[in-house]
Amino acid sequence: MGPWTHRVKTGVFPERTYGSHANRDAFITQLHLDWFDRWLKGKDFSNEPEKPVKIFVMGIDSWRDEEDWPLPDTKYKKYYLRSNGKANTANGDGNLSLQPPENEPEDTYRYDPSYPVPTFGGALQHLECRAETEASTVILPAEYSAGPRDQLIVEKRKDVLCYTTNPLEASLEVTGPIQLVLYISSSAVDTDFTGKLVDVYPDGRAEILSEGILRTRYRDSMSDPELMEPNKKYKLVINIGATSNVFRVGHRIRLEVSSSNFPLYDRNSNTGGVIAEESSTDFIVAENKVFHNQEFPSHLILPIIDRE
């Protein structure tokens, strides 16, 4: 597992470089040569035992061999979503904390399918990346649309909730699969909820690490979808991918929550119908809520690696 996108294999991006040793071609080519030497040329590798997992740990930008995946010594920790009901944008009061929430008000935003949150960075390439705020529109060509992009332009939107830890006093490694547990409601019978893990640098740069989405009609089953009852509370478990990253001292961990990530994921029309057969005239604006209190403790589950 390396720091690459679907098309960029060098580990070098406009806003971030992982070093020459991250180049996928050189790395994979050597694995291929070793494999052919072993099985076609009969070369003896018995004195060079290999572990089955090789990961690139971002943050410290180095390769590491492991025995299994997920890592056997993973400790899963809950980071709770906290706020006073104003977690909208990165300048809101959203907090990510190891302390469970008290009786706190929910966070609310309007998801308009006509104005979806744009895909900005990440593992996949797109023909074009359009990042819109209330004040401006930025359009990036394909070669700049993927990778570890700064999410600040996305985090200016009021339909993006941001929950951020305090600056870290010690480095923290997060390696493995990540889950987000949300307690939500919506005015619509169907909508989407997204999650994004972000590494926030001391200078404010917000670097995307991993992301995921869940269409609420599939909250309990992918084969037996069920629409929601408007304004009723539901529990969602969202897989937001896997990563390997060391959050350095002074950095902060951020979780973004919203209801669209377009065009990486098709936008939900919020109607409950067959989205592929609908047009923009069918779109419904949804009022979506995320709850975080003692009864409904929404939380992010991070795979922590703690080694001396």
CSV table of C-alpha atoms in Angstrom, one decimal:
chain,number,residue,atom,x,y,z
A,1,MET,CA,0.0,0.0,0.0
A,2,GLY,CA,1.6,3.2,-1.2
A,3,PRO,CA,1.0,7.0,-1.5
A,4,TRP,CA,-0.4,6.8,-5.1
A,5,THR,CA,-3.5,7.7,-7.0
A,6,HIS,CA,-5.2,5.9,-9.9
A,7,ARG,CA,-2.8,7.7,-12.4
A,8,VAL,CA,0.0,9.3,-10.4
A,9,LYS,CA,2.5,6.7,-9.4
A,10,THR,CA,5.6,8.8,-8.6
A,11,GLY,CA,4.5,9.9,-5.1
A,12,VAL,CA,5.0,13.5,-6.3
A,13,PHE,CA,2.0,15.8,-6.2
A,14,PRO,CA,1.5,19.6,-6.7
A,15,GLU,CA,1.1,20.2,-2.9
A,16,ARG,CA,2.9,17.2,-1.5
A,17,THR,CA,5.8,14.9,-2.3
A,18,TYR,CA,6.6,11.6,-0.5
A,19,GLY,CA,10.2,11.2,-1.7
A,20,SER,CA,11.9,9.4,-4.6
A,21,HIS,CA,11.6,6.1,-2.6
A,22,ALA,CA,7.8,6.3,-3.0
A,23,ASN,CA,7.9,5.8,-6.7
A,24,ARG,CA,5.6,2.9,-7.6
A,25,ASP,CA,7.4,1.7,-10.7
A,26,ALA,CA,10.7,1.2,-9.0
A,27,PHE,CA,9.0,-0.4,-6.0
A,28,ILE,CA,6.8,-2.8,-7.9
A,29,THR,CA,9.4,-3.7,-10.5
A,30,GLN,CA,11.8,-5.0,-7.9
A,31,LEU,CA,9.0,-7.1,-6.4
A,32,HIS,CA,8.4,-8.6,-9.9
A,33,LEU,CA,12.1,-9.3,-10.4
A,34,ASP,CA,12.4,-11.0,-7.1
A,35,TRP,CA,9.3,-13.1,-7.9
A,36,PHE,CA,10.6,-14.2,-11.3
A,37,ASP,CA,14.1,-14.9,-9.8
A,38,ARG,CA,12.5,-17.2,-7.2
A,39,TRP,CA,10.0,-19.1,-9.4
A,40,LEU,CA,11.6,-19.1,-12.8
A,41,LYS,CA,15.3,-19.0,-12.0
A,42,GLY,CA,15.2,-21.0,-8.8
A,43,LYS,CA,17.0,-18.4,-6.7
A,44,ASP,CA,17.2,-19.3,-3.0
A,45,PHE,CA,15.4,-16.6,-0.9
A,46,SER,CA,15.3,-18.7,2.3
A,47,ASN,CA,17.8,-16.4,4.0
A,48,GLU,CA,15.7,-13.4,3.1
A,49,PRO,CA,12.3,-13.9,4.8
A,50,GLU,CA,9.7,-11.5,3.6
A,51,LYS,CA,6.6,-10.3,5.5
A,52,PRO,CA,3.4,-10.4,3.5
A,53,VAL,CA,2.4,-6.8,4.0
A,54,LYS,CA,4.4,-3.7,2.9
A,55,ILE,CA,3.0,-0.3,3.7
A,56,PHE,CA,4.1,3.3,3.2
A,57,VAL,CA,3.6,5.3,6.4
A,58,MET,CA,2.8,8.9,5.5
A,59,GLY,CA,3.9,11.6,7.9
A,60,ILE,CA,7.2,9.9,8.4
A,61,ASP,CA,7.3,8.9,4.7
A,62,SER,CA,8.9,5.5,5.0
A,63,TRP,CA,8.2,1.9,4.1
A,64,ARG,CA,7.5,-0.7,6.7
A,65,ASP,CA,6.9,-4.5,6.5
A,66,GLU,CA,4.2,-6.0,8.6
A,67,GLU,CA,2.9,-9.5,9.5
A,68,ASP,CA,-0.8,-9.1,8.7
A,69,TRP,CA,-3.5,-6.6,7.8
A,70,PRO,CA,-5.0,-5.0,9.8
A,71,LEU,CA,-1.9,-4.9,11.9
A,72,PRO,CA,-2.2,-7.4,14.8
A,73,ASP,CA,-1.3,-4.8,17.5
A,74,THR,CA,-4.0,-2.3,16.4
A,75,LYS,CA,-5.9,-0.5,19.1
A,76,TYR,CA,-9.2,0.9,18.0
A,77,LYS,CA,-10.1,4.2,19.7
A,78,LYS,CA,-13.3,6.2,19.6
A,79,TYR,CA,-13.0,9.9,18.9
A,80,TYR,CA,-16.4,11.5,19.7
A,81,LEU,CA,-18.0,14.3,17.7
A,82,ARG,CA,-18.6,17.3,19.9
A,83,SER,CA,-20.0,20.8,19.3
A,84,ASN,CA,-22.5,23.4,20.5
A,85,GLY,CA,-24.5,22.9,17.3
A,86,LYS,CA,-22.3,25.0,15.0
A,87,ALA,CA,-19.8,22.6,13.5
A,88,ASN,CA,-20.4,24.0,10.0
A,89,THR,CA,-17.2,24.9,8.1
A,90,ALA,CA,-13.6,24.6,9.5
A,91,ASN,CA,-14.2,27.8,11.5
A,92,GLY,CA,-17.1,26.3,13.4
A,93,ASP,CA,-17.1,24.9,16.9
A,94,GLY,CA,-16.8,21.2,16.0
A,95,ASN,CA,-14.4,19.2,18.1
A,96,LEU,CA,-13.1,15.6,17.9
A,97,SER,CA,-12.5,14.3,21.4
A,98,LEU,CA,-11.7,11.1,23.4
A,99,GLN,CA,-14.2,12.4,25.9
A,100,PRO,CA,-17.8,11.3,25.3
A,101,PRO,CA,-20.3,14.1,24.6
A,102,GLU,CA,-22.6,15.6,27.1
A,103,ASN,CA,-26.2,16.8,26.2
A,104,GLU,CA,-25.1,18.8,23.2
A,105,PRO,CA,-27.3,20.2,20.4
A,106,GLU,CA,-27.2,18.5,17.0
A,107,ASP,CA,-25.5,19.9,13.9
A,108,THR,CA,-27.7,20.8,11.0
A,109,TYR,CA,-27.0,21.6,7.3
A,110,ARG,CA,-28.9,21.7,4.0
A,111,TYR,CA,-27.9,19.3,1.3
A,112,ASP,CA,-28.8,20.6,-2.2
A,113,PRO,CA,-28.1,18.1,-5.0
A,114,SER,CA,-27.9,21.1,-7.4
A,115,TYR,CA,-24.9,22.4,-5.4
A,116,PRO,CA,-23.0,19.3,-4.3
A,117,VAL,CA,-19.8,19.3,-2.3
A,118,PRO,CA,-17.1,18.8,-4.9
A,119,THR,CA,-14.5,16.0,-5.0
A,120,PHE,CA,-11.2,17.7,-4.3
A,121,GLY,CA,-8.2,15.4,-4.2
A,122,GLY,CA,-8.3,11.7,-3.1
A,123,ALA,CA,-7.2,8.5,-4.7
A,124,LEU,CA,-9.1,8.8,-8.0
A,125,GLN,CA,-8.6,11.0,-11.0
A,126,HIS,CA,-11.4,13.1,-12.5
A,127,LEU,CA,-11.8,14.9,-15.8
A,128,GLU,CA,-12.2,18.2,-14.0
A,129,CYS,CA,-12.4,19.3,-10.4
A,130,ARG,CA,-14.8,22.2,-9.6
A,131,ALA,CA,-14.6,23.6,-6.1
A,132,GLU,CA,-17.3,26.2,-5.3
A,133,THR,CA,-17.8,28.4,-2.3
A,134,GLU,CA,-20.3,31.2,-1.8
A,135,ALA,CA,-17.6,33.6,-3.0
A,136,SER,CA,-15.8,31.9,-5.8
A,137,THR,CA,-15.4,28.9,-8.2
A,138,VAL,CA,-12.1,27.2,-8.8
A,139,ILE,CA,-11.8,24.7,-11.7
A,140,LEU,CA,-8.8,22.4,-11.8
A,141,PRO,CA,-7.7,20.2,-14.8
A,142,ALA,CA,-7.4,16.5,-14.4
A,143,GLU,CA,-3.7,16.4,-13.5
A,144,TYR,CA,-4.4,18.4,-10.4
A,145,SER,CA,-7.7,16.9,-9.3
A,146,ALA,CA,-6.4,13.9,-7.3
A,147,GLY,CA,-3.9,13.3,-4.5
A,148,PRO,CA,-3.3,14.9,-1.1
A,149,ARG,CA,-5.0,18.2,-1.9
A,150,ASP,CA,-5.7,20.9,0.7
A,151,GLN,CA,-9.4,20.7,1.7
A,152,LEU,CA,-9.7,24.3,3.1
A,153,ILE,CA,-11.7,25.4,0.0
A,154,VAL,CA,-14.2,22.6,0.6
A,155,GLU,CA,-14.3,23.3,4.4
A,156,LYS,CA,-15.6,26.8,3.8
A,157,ARG,CA,-19.0,25.4,2.8
A,158,LYS,CA,-21.8,25.5,5.3
A,159,ASP,CA,-22.9,22.0,4.3
A,160,VAL,CA,-19.6,20.6,5.5
A,161,LEU,CA,-19.3,19.8,9.2
A,162,CYS,CA,-15.8,19.8,10.6
A,163,TYR,CA,-14.8,18.1,13.8
A,164,THR,CA,-11.1,18.7,14.8
A,165,THR,CA,-8.9,17.6,17.7
A,166,ASN,CA,-6.7,20.0,19.7
A,167,PRO,CA,-3.1,20.2,18.4
A,168,LEU,CA,-1.4,16.9,19.2
A,169,GLU,CA,1.2,16.9,22.0
A,170,ALA,CA,2.8,13.7,20.8
A,171,SER,CA,2.9,12.0,17.4
A,172,LEU,CA,0.0,9.5,16.7
A,173,GLU,CA,0.1,6.8,14.1
A,174,VAL,CA,-3.2,5.8,12.4
A,175,THR,CA,-2.8,2.7,10.3
A,176,GLY,CA,-5.7,0.5,9.1
A,177,PRO,CA,-9.4,0.6,8.3
A,178,ILE,CA,-11.5,3.5,9.6
A,179,GLN,CA,-15.1,3.5,10.6
A,180,LEU,CA,-17.5,6.3,11.3
A,181,VAL,CA,-20.6,5.8,13.4
A,182,LEU,CA,-23.2,8.5,12.9
A,183,TYR,CA,-26.6,9.1,14.5
A,184,ILE,CA,-28.6,11.1,12.0
A,185,SER,CA,-31.9,12.3,10.7
A,186,SER,CA,-33.1,13.8,7.5
A,187,SER,CA,-36.1,15.6,6.2
A,188,ALA,CA,-35.8,13.3,3.1
A,189,VAL,CA,-36.7,9.6,2.7
A,190,ASP,CA,-33.2,9.0,1.2
A,191,THR,CA,-29.9,10.9,1.3
A,192,ASP,CA,-26.2,10.3,1.6
A,193,PHE,CA,-23.7,10.8,4.4
A,194,THR,CA,-20.0,11.2,3.7
A,195,GLY,CA,-16.9,11.0,5.9
A,196,LYS,CA,-13.4,12.3,5.3
A,197,LEU,CA,-10.3,11.9,7.4
A,198,VAL,CA,-8.0,14.9,7.2
A,199,ASP,CA,-4.5,15.8,8.6
A,200,VAL,CA,-4.4,19.4,9.6
A,201,TYR,CA,-0.9,20.9,9.6
A,202,PRO,CA,0.2,23.7,12.0
A,203,ASP,CA,-0.1,26.3,9.2
A,204,GLY,CA,-3.7,25.3,8.6
A,205,ARG,CA,-3.2,23.1,5.5
A,206,ALA,CA,-5.9,20.3,5.6
A,207,GLU,CA,-4.6,17.2,3.7
A,208,ILE,CA,-7.1,14.5,2.7
A,209,LEU,CA,-6.2,11.0,3.8
A,210,SER,CA,-9.3,8.8,3.2
A,211,GLU,CA,-13.0,9.1,2.5
A,212,GLY,CA,-16.2,7.1,2.2
A,213,ILE,CA,-20.0,7.4,1.8
A,214,LEU,CA,-23.2,5.6,2.7
A,215,ARG,CA,-26.5,5.9,0.9
A,216,THR,CA,-29.1,5.7,3.7
A,217,ARG,CA,-31.4,3.3,1.9
A,218,TYR,CA,-28.6,0.8,2.2
A,219,ARG,CA,-27.9,1.4,5.9
A,220,ASP,CA,-28.9,-2.2,6.9
A,221,SER,CA,-28.5,-4.1,3.7
A,222,MET,CA,-27.1,-3.6,0.2
A,223,SER,CA,-29.5,-6.1,-1.3
A,224,ASP,CA,-32.7,-5.1,0.6
A,225,PRO,CA,-32.8,-1.2,0.6
A,226,GLU,CA,-35.2,0.6,2.9
A,227,LEU,CA,-36.2,4.2,2.8
A,228,MET,CA,-36.2,6.4,5.9
A,229,GLU,CA,-39.0,8.0,7.8
A,230,PRO,CA,-38.4,11.7,7.6
A,231,ASN,CA,-37.0,13.3,10.8
A,232,LYS,CA,-36.6,9.9,12.5
A,233,LYS,CA,-33.2,9.1,14.0
A,234,TYR,CA,-31.0,6.4,12.5
A,235,LYS,CA,-27.6,4.8,13.2
A,236,LEU,CA,-25.2,4.7,10.3
A,237,VAL,CA,-21.9,2.8,10.1
A,238,ILE,CA,-19.8,4.3,7.3
A,239,ASN,CA,-16.5,2.7,6.0
A,240,ILE,CA,-14.2,5.7,5.2
A,241,GLY,CA,-11.4,3.6,3.8
A,242,ALA,CA,-8.0,2.8,5.2
A,243,THR,CA,-4.8,4.7,5.6
A,244,SER,CA,-1.3,4.7,7.2
A,245,ASN,CA,-0.3,8.1,8.5
A,246,VAL,CA,1.6,9.6,11.4
A,247,PHE,CA,0.0,12.8,12.7
A,248,ARG,CA,3.0,14.7,13.9
A,249,VAL,CA,3.3,16.9,17.0
A,250,GLY,CA,1.3,20.1,16.5
A,251,HIS,CA,-0.9,18.6,13.8
A,252,ARG,CA,-4.7,18.0,14.3
A,253,ILE,CA,-7.0,15.2,13.3
A,254,ARG,CA,-10.1,16.4,11.4
A,255,LEU,CA,-13.3,14.6,10.4
A,256,GLU,CA,-15.5,16.1,7.6
A,257,VAL,CA,-19.1,15.1,7.5
A,258,SER,CA,-21.4,16.1,4.6
A,259,SER,CA,-23.9,14.5,2.1
A,260,SER,CA,-22.1,14.6,-1.2
A,261,ASN,CA,-18.7,14.1,-2.8
A,262,PHE,CA,-19.3,14.7,-6.5
A,263,PRO,CA,-18.3,13.5,-9.1
A,264,LEU,CA,-16.4,10.7,-7.2
A,265,TYR,CA,-19.8,9.5,-6.0
A,266,ASP,CA,-23.1,10.2,-7.8
A,267,ARG,CA,-25.2,12.8,-6.0
A,268,ASN,CA,-28.3,11.7,-4.3
A,269,SER,CA,-31.5,13.4,-5.5
A,270,ASN,CA,-33.1,12.8,-2.0
A,271,THR,CA,-36.3,11.5,-3.6
A,272,GLY,CA,-35.9,7.8,-2.9
A,273,GLY,CA,-36.4,7.1,-6.6
A,274,VAL,CA,-34.1,5.6,-9.2
A,275,ILE,CA,-31.4,8.3,-9.3
A,276,ALA,CA,-30.1,7.2,-12.8
A,277,GLU,CA,-33.5,8.0,-14.3
A,278,GLU,CA,-34.0,11.4,-12.7
A,279,SER,CA,-33.1,14.9,-13.8
A,280,SER,CA,-32.3,18.1,-11.9
A,281,THR,CA,-36.0,19.0,-11.9
A,282,ASP,CA,-36.6,16.1,-9.6
A,283,PHE,CA,-34.0,17.2,-7.0
A,284,ILE,CA,-35.2,17.8,-3.4
A,285,VAL,CA,-33.2,19.8,-0.8
A,286,ALA,CA,-32.7,17.9,2.4
A,287,GLU,CA,-32.2,19.2,5.9
A,288,ASN,CA,-29.8,16.7,7.5
A,289,LYS,CA,-28.8,16.5,11.1
A,290,VAL,CA,-25.9,14.8,13.0
A,291,PHE,CA,-26.5,14.0,16.7
A,292,HIS,CA,-23.8,13.8,19.3
A,293,ASN,CA,-25.1,13.5,22.9
A,294,GLN,CA,-25.2,10.9,25.7
A,295,GLU,CA,-27.9,8.9,24.0
A,296,PHE,CA,-26.6,9.3,20.5
A,297,PRO,CA,-22.8,9.5,20.7
A,298,SER,CA,-21.6,9.8,17.1
A,299,HIS,CA,-17.9,8.8,16.9
A,300,LEU,CA,-15.0,8.1,14.6
A,301,ILE,CA,-13.1,4.8,15.2
A,302,LEU,CA,-9.4,5.1,14.4
A,303,PRO,CA,-6.9,2.2,14.3
A,304,ILE,CA,-4.1,3.4,16.5
A,305,ILE,CA,-0.6,1.9,16.4
A,306,ASP,CA,1.3,2.5,19.6
A,307,ARG,CA,4.9,1.2,19.6
A,308,GLU,CA,7.9,2.4,21.5
